[in-house]
Amino acid sequence: MPSNSLTSVNDSLQSATPSDAIAVEPQQPSTSLKKDSSNISNSPERRWQESSPEEKVTQLRQTLERHTRERQLVVIQDFPDPDALSSAWAYQLIAQQHNIQCDIVYAGTLSHQENIALVKLTNLPAKRWGIQTLKDWDLSVYHGYVLIDNQGTTSQLMPLVKQTGLPLIALIDHHRTQGDLEAEFIDIRPQTRATATILTQYLQAGLLKLDSSISEHVKCATALMHGLRSDTNRLMQAQEEDFMAAGYLSRFYDPQLLNAVLQTARSRRVMDVIERSLKNRLVQNNFSIAGVGYLRYDDRDAIPQAADFLVTEENVHTAVVYGIVHDEDEEVEVVIGSLRTNKLTLDPDEFIKEAFGQDSNGRFFGGGRMMAGGFEIPIGFLGSFNDNAEYAKMKWEVFDIQIKQKLLRLVNPKDKLINTD
């Protein structure tokens, strides 16, 4: 087995992408793990899927024209990735052409160093809104809300937003359809690799004419290029439409700015988590499984980075890394995990759903897309009290064994029990 040394870890991780947030897409109740969308075969969103890209552009333009001079709330997932951040920004700029003011918000945090650098270096206008912030904010100033790169299942803000009665104006996403959706405009393309590709197609179609002399346009194009690159594994999983979008963006983006984002150094805490994953990994049947213990809320994105690294090990085609993340502000603990695979016949979405199942409301604890997935399992009643070291250690051991048990029954289906020594 390879050494646990971290001497070359940083170099090996240069290609890792901050893409985990888009992989965790808990879904509504379903009776099948198959990839079909039969439950929406006669619904409006099915008709949106069947519309051509040209028709979608026309429909979006008409939708925006109906809401001119309004104010919209653009909600992205709690832990936004480059695809969500850049796509929301592009939508904001498109909406501005119709005198629509948009506020981009998320409830979680930016913990991946590339995401932090992207927002800081481009001045990307996304705001962190905690639950209390949303409760204190006067949402009556908004005429509706928009979901970009998510369908409302990965944002803590959604329950409060729905309580206000705000209408869902637009939903633009590339993940599989999740439950019944009602929006004035829906563009869901599960076969498209990145939401940034969809937004770039809107730009190409003339919803916003990019101008290389306008700094904001250049920075947004750079962010879209990063989002597209991130969700296509550095374009290695890109399709024709992604390359076409990248080709268009290449006329406007700033390569030096993008390089500055990509060269951002990893924090010591991230490297410590990677080291823990190396030390604790269990390799069976070409799967590498590692629990990394407790993490701070702000270090959540270290988990997918560790999975990105473990999957590069010789004779490993799939890596799963997980830990208990503690949110001190909300006093909530949750098991968060990431899956990375280079095995084409392994469907991360089906694997995670089969491994962890559903909660009492029928919602899956996780999901995935091509080559990546993630899961979030609330600890609930057993949360907190980590100031007692003995109790915290015992609690981690219980969850560590249980997660491994659920994973290994798929990795080694003939085994009845795992070895806990």
Short mmCIF file of C-alpha atoms in Angstrom, two decimals:
data_model
loop_
_atom_site.label_atom_id
_atom_site.label_comp_id
_atom_site.label_asym_id
_atom_site.label_seq_id
_atom_site.Cartn_x
_atom_site.Cartn_y
_atom_site.Cartn_z
CA MET A 1 0.00 0.00 0.00
CA PRO A 2 1.31 3.49 -0.86
CA SER A 3 2.94 5.59 1.81
CA ASN A 4 0.85 8.07 3.75
CA SER A 5 3.41 10.81 3.14
CA LEU A 6 2.03 14.16 2.03
CA THR A 7 5.19 15.26 0.27
CA SER A 8 3.58 15.32 -3.16
CA VAL A 9 -0.05 15.83 -2.19
CA ASN A 10 -0.25 19.47 -3.14
CA ASP A 11 1.15 18.85 -6.62
CA SER A 12 -1.16 15.89 -7.15
CA LEU A 13 -4.18 17.98 -6.22
CA GLN A 14 -3.63 20.77 -8.71
CA SER A 15 -6.38 19.37 -10.90
CA ALA A 16 -8.95 18.91 -8.14
CA THR A 17 -12.10 20.95 -8.70
CA PRO A 18 -14.50 22.45 -6.14
CA SER A 19 -17.48 20.58 -7.52
CA ASP A 20 -19.00 18.77 -4.57
CA ALA A 21 -21.80 21.13 -3.85
CA ILE A 22 -23.54 20.39 -7.14
CA ALA A 23 -23.27 16.70 -6.46
CA VAL A 24 -25.41 16.67 -3.36
CA GLU A 25 -28.97 16.90 -4.61
CA PRO A 26 -31.40 15.27 -2.17
CA GLN A 27 -34.50 14.33 -4.10
CA GLN A 28 -38.19 14.08 -3.43
CA PRO A 29 -39.90 10.72 -2.77
CA SER A 30 -39.44 8.20 -5.53
CA THR A 31 -40.28 4.55 -5.98
CA SER A 32 -37.42 3.81 -8.31
CA LEU A 33 -33.73 4.52 -8.66
CA LYS A 34 -33.89 4.52 -12.43
CA LYS A 35 -32.85 7.59 -14.36
CA ASP A 36 -36.24 8.29 -15.93
CA SER A 37 -38.55 11.20 -15.16
CA SER A 38 -41.82 9.38 -15.73
CA ASN A 39 -43.46 11.20 -12.83
CA ILE A 40 -43.32 14.43 -14.84
CA SER A 41 -44.14 13.01 -18.27
CA ASN A 42 -47.25 15.17 -18.64
CA SER A 43 -46.19 18.11 -16.52
CA PRO A 44 -45.12 21.62 -17.61
CA GLU A 45 -41.47 20.97 -16.77
CA ARG A 46 -41.52 17.97 -19.15
CA ARG A 47 -42.62 20.31 -21.91
CA TRP A 48 -39.77 22.68 -20.99
CA GLN A 49 -37.33 19.82 -21.37
CA GLU A 50 -38.70 19.06 -24.82
CA SER A 51 -38.33 22.66 -25.98
CA SER A 52 -35.37 23.47 -28.18
CA PRO A 53 -32.59 25.77 -26.89
CA GLU A 54 -33.87 28.47 -29.22
CA GLU A 55 -37.38 28.18 -27.81
CA LYS A 56 -36.02 28.35 -24.27
CA VAL A 57 -34.22 31.60 -25.07
CA THR A 58 -37.44 33.09 -26.44
CA GLN A 59 -39.42 31.89 -23.43
CA LEU A 60 -36.90 33.35 -20.98
CA ARG A 61 -36.86 36.67 -22.83
CA GLN A 62 -40.66 36.82 -22.66
CA THR A 63 -40.60 35.93 -18.96
CA LEU A 64 -38.12 38.70 -18.19
CA GLU A 65 -40.16 41.21 -20.21
CA ARG A 66 -43.20 40.41 -18.06
CA HIS A 67 -41.23 41.27 -14.92
CA THR A 68 -39.43 44.42 -15.99
CA ARG A 69 -38.60 46.88 -13.18
CA GLU A 70 -39.09 44.23 -10.51
CA ARG A 71 -36.74 42.84 -7.87
CA GLN A 72 -35.90 39.14 -7.63
CA LEU A 73 -34.16 36.93 -5.10
CA VAL A 74 -31.72 34.48 -6.73
CA VAL A 75 -31.20 31.48 -4.44
CA ILE A 76 -28.23 29.15 -4.91
CA GLN A 77 -27.22 26.11 -2.84
CA ASP A 78 -25.87 26.49 0.69
CA PHE A 79 -22.31 25.67 -0.36
CA PRO A 80 -22.14 27.24 -3.83
CA ASP A 81 -19.61 26.00 -6.37
CA PRO A 82 -18.18 27.87 -9.39
CA ASP A 83 -21.01 26.64 -11.63
CA ALA A 84 -23.71 28.04 -9.34
CA LEU A 85 -21.90 31.29 -8.58
CA SER A 86 -21.07 32.11 -12.19
CA SER A 87 -24.47 31.08 -13.54
CA ALA A 88 -26.32 33.19 -10.98
CA TRP A 89 -24.14 36.17 -11.87
CA ALA A 90 -24.84 35.69 -15.57
CA TYR A 91 -28.57 35.56 -14.87
CA GLN A 92 -28.29 38.76 -12.83
CA LEU A 93 -26.59 40.57 -15.73
CA ILE A 94 -29.18 39.27 -18.20
CA ALA A 95 -32.01 40.40 -15.93
CA GLN A 96 -30.47 43.87 -15.67
CA GLN A 97 -31.16 44.31 -19.39
CA HIS A 98 -34.84 44.31 -18.44
CA ASN A 99 -34.40 46.65 -15.44
CA ILE A 100 -34.76 43.73 -13.04
CA GLN A 101 -32.69 43.95 -9.86
CA CYS A 102 -31.41 40.64 -8.50
CA ASP A 103 -29.84 39.71 -5.17
CA ILE A 104 -27.82 36.47 -5.21
CA VAL A 105 -27.93 34.71 -1.82
CA TYR A 106 -26.81 31.48 -0.17
CA ALA A 107 -27.20 30.21 3.40
CA GLY A 108 -24.00 28.23 3.92
CA THR A 109 -20.43 29.30 3.42
CA LEU A 110 -17.62 29.48 0.90
CA SER A 111 -14.99 27.08 2.21
CA HIS A 112 -13.16 25.89 -0.90
CA GLN A 113 -10.17 28.12 -1.53
CA GLU A 114 -10.98 28.45 -5.24
CA ASN A 115 -14.54 29.58 -4.52
CA ILE A 116 -13.30 32.17 -2.05
CA ALA A 117 -10.74 33.42 -4.57
CA LEU A 118 -13.34 33.51 -7.36
CA VAL A 119 -15.67 35.74 -5.35
CA LYS A 120 -12.90 38.03 -4.07
CA LEU A 121 -10.96 38.44 -7.32
CA THR A 122 -14.02 39.04 -9.51
CA ASN A 123 -16.14 40.91 -6.93
CA LEU A 124 -18.87 38.40 -7.67
CA PRO A 125 -22.05 39.84 -6.08
CA ALA A 126 -23.19 36.87 -3.96
CA LYS A 127 -24.28 37.43 -0.36
CA ARG A 128 -24.30 35.00 2.55
CA TRP A 129 -27.66 35.03 4.30
CA GLY A 130 -28.05 32.96 7.45
CA ILE A 131 -31.48 31.84 8.59
CA GLN A 132 -31.65 34.71 11.09
CA THR A 133 -30.69 37.22 8.39
CA LEU A 134 -33.54 35.99 6.23
CA LYS A 135 -35.98 36.21 9.15
CA ASP A 136 -34.94 39.82 9.79
CA TRP A 137 -34.98 40.82 6.13
CA ASP A 138 -38.08 42.35 4.59
CA LEU A 139 -38.83 39.95 1.75
CA SER A 140 -41.80 42.03 0.66
CA VAL A 141 -39.37 44.07 -1.46
CA TYR A 142 -39.09 41.09 -3.82
CA HIS A 143 -41.61 40.17 -6.48
CA GLY A 144 -40.40 36.60 -6.89
CA TYR A 145 -37.43 34.28 -6.59
CA VAL A 146 -35.20 32.33 -8.95
CA LEU A 147 -33.35 29.02 -8.50
CA ILE A 148 -30.06 28.62 -10.34
CA ASP A 149 -28.09 25.33 -10.43
CA ASN A 150 -30.43 23.80 -7.86
CA GLN A 151 -34.08 22.94 -7.39
CA GLY A 152 -34.52 24.15 -3.84
CA THR A 153 -33.48 20.92 -2.10
CA THR A 154 -30.01 22.13 -1.12
CA SER A 155 -30.83 25.49 0.45
CA GLN A 156 -31.79 26.13 4.06
CA LEU A 157 -33.46 29.34 2.87
CA MET A 158 -36.22 27.61 0.93
CA PRO A 159 -38.70 26.93 3.76
CA LEU A 160 -38.72 30.60 4.75
CA VAL A 161 -38.84 31.79 1.14
CA LYS A 162 -41.84 29.56 0.46
CA GLN A 163 -43.57 30.78 3.61
CA THR A 164 -43.59 34.31 2.22
CA GLY A 165 -45.59 33.15 -0.78
CA LEU A 166 -43.12 34.55 -3.29
CA PRO A 167 -43.69 33.03 -6.75
CA LEU A 168 -40.94 31.02 -8.42
CA ILE A 169 -40.15 33.03 -11.53
CA ALA A 170 -37.41 30.89 -13.09
CA LEU A 171 -35.61 27.62 -12.47
CA ILE A 172 -32.44 26.85 -14.44
CA ASP A 173 -30.50 23.70 -13.63
CA HIS A 174 -28.64 20.72 -15.09
CA HIS A 175 -29.45 18.16 -12.40
CA ARG A 176 -32.20 15.58 -12.66
CA THR A 177 -35.73 16.73 -11.94
CA GLN A 178 -36.60 16.59 -8.26
CA GLY A 179 -40.27 16.40 -7.40
CA ASP A 180 -43.11 18.58 -8.63
CA LEU A 181 -41.91 21.92 -9.92
CA GLU A 182 -44.01 24.99 -10.57
CA ALA A 183 -42.27 27.98 -12.10
CA GLU A 184 -43.05 30.51 -14.74
CA PHE A 185 -39.92 29.50 -16.64
CA ILE A 186 -38.18 26.14 -16.33
CA ASP A 187 -35.03 25.05 -18.12
CA ILE A 188 -33.78 21.73 -16.72
CA ARG A 189 -31.24 19.84 -18.82
CA PRO A 190 -29.98 16.69 -17.05
CA GLN A 191 -27.83 15.76 -20.05
CA THR A 192 -25.97 19.08 -19.98
CA ARG A 193 -22.74 18.98 -18.01
CA ALA A 194 -22.92 22.46 -16.45
CA THR A 195 -25.48 25.16 -15.77
CA ALA A 196 -22.77 27.59 -16.92
CA THR A 197 -23.14 26.05 -20.39
CA ILE A 198 -26.86 26.85 -20.38
CA LEU A 199 -26.30 30.47 -19.29
CA THR A 200 -23.54 30.89 -21.86
CA GLN A 201 -25.96 29.74 -24.56
CA TYR A 202 -28.35 32.47 -23.40
CA LEU A 203 -25.53 34.97 -23.88
CA GLN A 204 -24.69 33.60 -27.31
CA ALA A 205 -28.34 33.94 -28.30
CA GLY A 206 -28.25 37.66 -27.53
CA LEU A 207 -29.95 37.94 -24.13
CA LEU A 208 -26.84 39.90 -23.17
CA LYS A 209 -24.17 41.10 -25.57
CA LEU A 210 -20.83 40.66 -23.86
CA ASP A 211 -18.37 43.51 -24.31
CA SER A 212 -14.67 42.88 -23.63
CA SER A 213 -14.25 46.56 -22.76
CA ILE A 214 -16.62 46.21 -19.79
CA SER A 215 -14.77 44.86 -16.76
CA GLU A 216 -17.87 43.23 -15.23
CA HIS A 217 -18.51 41.30 -18.46
CA VAL A 218 -14.92 40.06 -18.59
CA LYS A 219 -15.04 38.91 -14.98
CA CYS A 220 -18.39 37.16 -15.44
CA ALA A 221 -17.09 35.40 -18.56
CA THR A 222 -14.06 34.30 -16.53
CA ALA A 223 -16.31 32.97 -13.78
CA LEU A 224 -18.44 31.09 -16.34
CA MET A 225 -15.32 29.57 -17.85
CA HIS A 226 -14.28 28.40 -14.40
CA GLY A 227 -17.74 27.02 -13.66
CA LEU A 228 -17.84 25.16 -16.96
CA ARG A 229 -14.34 23.83 -16.42
CA SER A 230 -15.11 22.71 -12.88
CA ASP A 231 -18.27 20.77 -13.70
CA THR A 232 -16.71 19.03 -16.72
CA ASN A 233 -13.55 17.91 -14.90
CA ARG A 234 -11.32 20.39 -16.71
CA LEU A 235 -13.28 19.76 -19.96
CA MET A 236 -12.32 16.07 -19.98
CA GLN A 237 -16.01 15.17 -19.62
CA ALA A 238 -17.21 18.03 -21.81
CA GLN A 239 -19.62 17.52 -24.68
CA GLU A 240 -19.88 19.46 -27.90
CA GLU A 241 -22.13 22.13 -26.40
CA ASP A 242 -19.65 22.68 -23.56
CA PHE A 243 -16.77 23.16 -25.98
CA MET A 244 -18.92 25.54 -28.04
CA ALA A 245 -19.70 27.52 -24.90
CA ALA A 246 -16.03 27.57 -23.88
CA GLY A 247 -15.08 28.72 -27.35
CA TYR A 248 -17.50 31.62 -27.09
CA LEU A 249 -16.29 32.61 -23.61
CA SER A 250 -12.67 32.47 -24.78
CA ARG A 251 -13.31 35.73 -26.66
CA PHE A 252 -14.08 37.59 -23.44
CA TYR A 253 -12.55 35.90 -20.39
CA ASP A 254 -9.32 36.90 -18.64
CA PRO A 255 -6.90 33.91 -18.61
CA GLN A 256 -4.61 35.56 -16.06
CA LEU A 257 -7.54 36.11 -13.70
CA LEU A 258 -8.64 32.49 -14.10
CA ASN A 259 -5.13 31.27 -13.45
CA ALA A 260 -5.00 33.34 -10.26
CA VAL A 261 -8.18 31.63 -9.06
CA LEU A 262 -6.84 28.16 -9.89
CA GLN A 263 -3.46 28.75 -8.26
CA THR A 264 -4.91 29.66 -4.88
CA ALA A 265 -3.03 27.82 -2.13
CA ARG A 266 -4.79 25.23 -0.01
CA SER A 267 -5.08 25.91 3.68
CA ARG A 268 -3.28 23.84 6.28
CA ARG A 269 -6.63 22.57 7.55
CA VAL A 270 -7.51 21.19 4.11
CA MET A 271 -4.16 19.44 3.92
CA ASP A 272 -4.74 18.01 7.41
CA VAL A 273 -8.05 16.52 6.29
CA ILE A 274 -6.38 14.98 3.24
CA GLU A 275 -3.73 13.52 5.51
CA ARG A 276 -6.42 12.05 7.75
CA SER A 277 -8.16 10.49 4.75
CA LEU A 278 -4.90 8.86 3.69
CA LYS A 279 -4.27 7.52 7.16
CA ASN A 280 -7.81 6.21 7.71
CA ARG A 281 -8.65 4.90 4.24
CA LEU A 282 -9.93 1.37 3.77
CA VAL A 283 -9.41 -0.07 0.28
CA GLN A 284 -11.60 -2.95 -0.88
CA ASN A 285 -12.57 -4.02 -4.38
CA ASN A 286 -11.01 -0.86 -5.83
CA PHE A 287 -13.05 1.36 -3.50
CA SER A 288 -11.23 3.69 -1.09
CA ILE A 289 -13.36 4.63 1.92
CA ALA A 290 -12.20 7.09 4.57
CA GLY A 291 -13.74 8.77 7.58
CA VAL A 292 -12.00 11.98 8.65
CA GLY A 293 -13.70 12.68 11.99
CA TYR A 294 -15.00 16.09 13.02
CA LEU A 295 -14.69 19.23 10.89
CA ARG A 296 -15.60 22.85 11.34
CA TYR A 297 -18.44 24.17 9.19
CA ASP A 298 -16.00 26.39 7.28
CA ASP A 299 -13.83 23.39 6.37
CA ARG A 300 -16.61 21.39 4.72
CA ASP A 301 -15.06 21.60 1.25
CA ALA A 302 -11.97 19.75 2.46
CA ILE A 303 -14.03 16.55 2.18
CA PRO A 304 -14.50 16.59 -1.62
CA GLN A 305 -10.87 17.65 -2.05
CA ALA A 306 -9.78 14.60 -0.07
CA ALA A 307 -12.01 12.39 -2.25
CA ASP A 308 -10.50 13.99 -5.37
CA PHE A 309 -7.08 12.97 -4.11
CA LEU A 310 -7.88 9.42 -2.95
CA VAL A 311 -9.40 8.47 -6.30
CA THR A 312 -6.00 9.03 -7.94
CA GLU A 313 -4.43 6.11 -6.03
CA GLU A 314 -3.32 3.11 -8.06
CA ASN A 315 -5.95 0.34 -8.30
CA VAL A 316 -8.68 2.61 -6.94
CA HIS A 317 -11.57 3.62 -9.18
CA THR A 318 -13.91 5.10 -6.53
CA ALA A 319 -13.28 7.10 -3.36
CA VAL A 320 -15.72 8.05 -0.62
CA VAL A 321 -14.69 10.47 2.13
CA TYR A 322 -16.97 11.60 4.96
CA GLY A 323 -16.93 13.39 8.28
CA ILE A 324 -19.13 15.05 10.89
CA VAL A 325 -19.45 18.77 10.21
CA HIS A 326 -20.43 21.03 13.10
CA ASP A 327 -22.20 24.35 12.54
CA GLU A 328 -21.62 26.35 15.72
CA ASP A 329 -23.97 29.16 14.67
CA GLU A 330 -26.96 26.86 14.21
CA GLU A 331 -25.79 24.21 16.73
CA VAL A 332 -26.32 21.54 14.11
CA GLU A 333 -24.22 18.52 13.20
CA VAL A 334 -24.44 16.58 9.97
CA VAL A 335 -22.53 13.74 8.35
CA ILE A 336 -21.27 15.03 5.02
CA GLY A 337 -19.64 12.83 2.43
CA SER A 338 -18.29 12.99 -1.13
CA LEU A 339 -17.86 10.34 -3.77
CA ARG A 340 -15.51 10.52 -6.74
CA THR A 341 -15.15 7.83 -9.39
CA ASN A 342 -13.45 7.24 -12.72
CA LYS A 343 -15.38 4.05 -13.39
CA LEU A 344 -17.77 4.75 -16.26
CA THR A 345 -20.18 1.95 -15.33
CA LEU A 346 -20.69 3.23 -11.76
CA ASP A 347 -23.57 5.68 -11.42
CA PRO A 348 -22.87 7.88 -8.37
CA ASP A 349 -26.51 8.91 -8.12
CA GLU A 350 -27.82 5.35 -7.93
CA PHE A 351 -24.95 4.16 -5.73
CA ILE A 352 -25.52 6.82 -3.06
CA LYS A 353 -29.29 6.41 -3.08
CA GLU A 354 -28.94 2.66 -2.75
CA ALA A 355 -26.36 3.00 0.03
CA PHE A 356 -28.10 5.53 2.27
CA GLY A 357 -31.76 5.42 1.25
CA GLN A 358 -34.35 7.98 2.29
CA ASP A 359 -35.49 9.84 5.37
CA SER A 360 -38.94 9.57 6.98
CA ASN A 361 -40.32 12.03 4.42
CA GLY A 362 -39.08 9.95 1.51
CA ARG A 363 -36.25 12.32 0.61
CA PHE A 364 -32.95 10.78 -0.40
CA PHE A 365 -29.94 11.67 1.75
CA GLY A 366 -27.81 12.29 -1.32
CA GLY A 367 -27.36 11.97 -5.03
CA GLY A 368 -24.91 12.63 -7.79
CA ARG A 369 -24.04 13.25 -11.38
CA MET A 370 -21.45 11.86 -13.75
CA MET A 371 -18.27 10.83 -11.86
CA ALA A 372 -19.25 12.56 -8.59
CA GLY A 373 -21.78 12.51 -5.80
CA GLY A 374 -22.40 13.52 -2.22
CA PHE A 375 -24.59 12.94 0.79
CA GLU A 376 -25.74 14.76 3.93
CA ILE A 377 -27.19 12.89 6.89
CA PRO A 378 -28.46 14.93 9.88
CA ILE A 379 -27.30 13.64 13.25
CA GLY A 380 -30.28 15.16 15.04
CA PHE A 381 -30.77 14.06 18.64
CA LEU A 382 -27.17 12.82 18.98
CA GLY A 383 -25.68 16.14 17.93
CA SER A 384 -23.37 18.43 19.99
CA PHE A 385 -21.85 17.70 23.44
CA ASN A 386 -18.46 17.38 21.76
CA ASP A 387 -16.76 19.12 24.69
CA ASN A 388 -16.78 15.68 26.30
CA ALA A 389 -13.89 14.00 24.50
CA GLU A 390 -14.88 10.47 25.44
CA TYR A 391 -18.46 10.96 24.27
CA ALA A 392 -17.34 12.66 21.03
CA LYS A 393 -14.96 9.77 20.28
CA MET A 394 -17.66 7.20 20.93
CA LYS A 395 -20.17 9.07 18.77
CA TRP A 396 -17.73 9.27 15.86
CA GLU A 397 -16.93 5.58 16.07
CA VAL A 398 -20.64 4.69 15.87
CA PHE A 399 -21.26 6.86 12.82
CA ASP A 400 -17.99 5.79 11.18
CA ILE A 401 -18.90 2.10 11.49
CA GLN A 402 -22.46 2.68 10.29
CA ILE A 403 -21.39 4.62 7.19
CA LYS A 404 -18.81 1.97 6.33
CA GLN A 405 -21.41 -0.77 6.87
CA LYS A 406 -23.80 0.84 4.39
CA LEU A 407 -21.07 1.38 1.81
CA LEU A 408 -19.42 -2.02 2.13
CA ARG A 409 -22.65 -3.94 1.70
CA LEU A 410 -22.58 -2.62 -1.87
CA VAL A 411 -18.83 -2.91 -2.32
CA ASN A 412 -18.71 -6.45 -0.84
CA PRO A 413 -22.31 -7.69 -1.00
CA LYS A 414 -21.36 -11.17 0.21
CA ASP A 415 -19.96 -9.88 3.49
CA LYS A 416 -22.40 -9.82 6.41
CA LEU A 417 -20.39 -7.70 8.84
CA ILE A 418 -17.44 -5.36 8.65
CA ASN A 419 -14.29 -5.72 10.67
CA THR A 420 -14.29 -2.94 13.26
CA ASP A 421 -10.81 -3.71 14.65
#
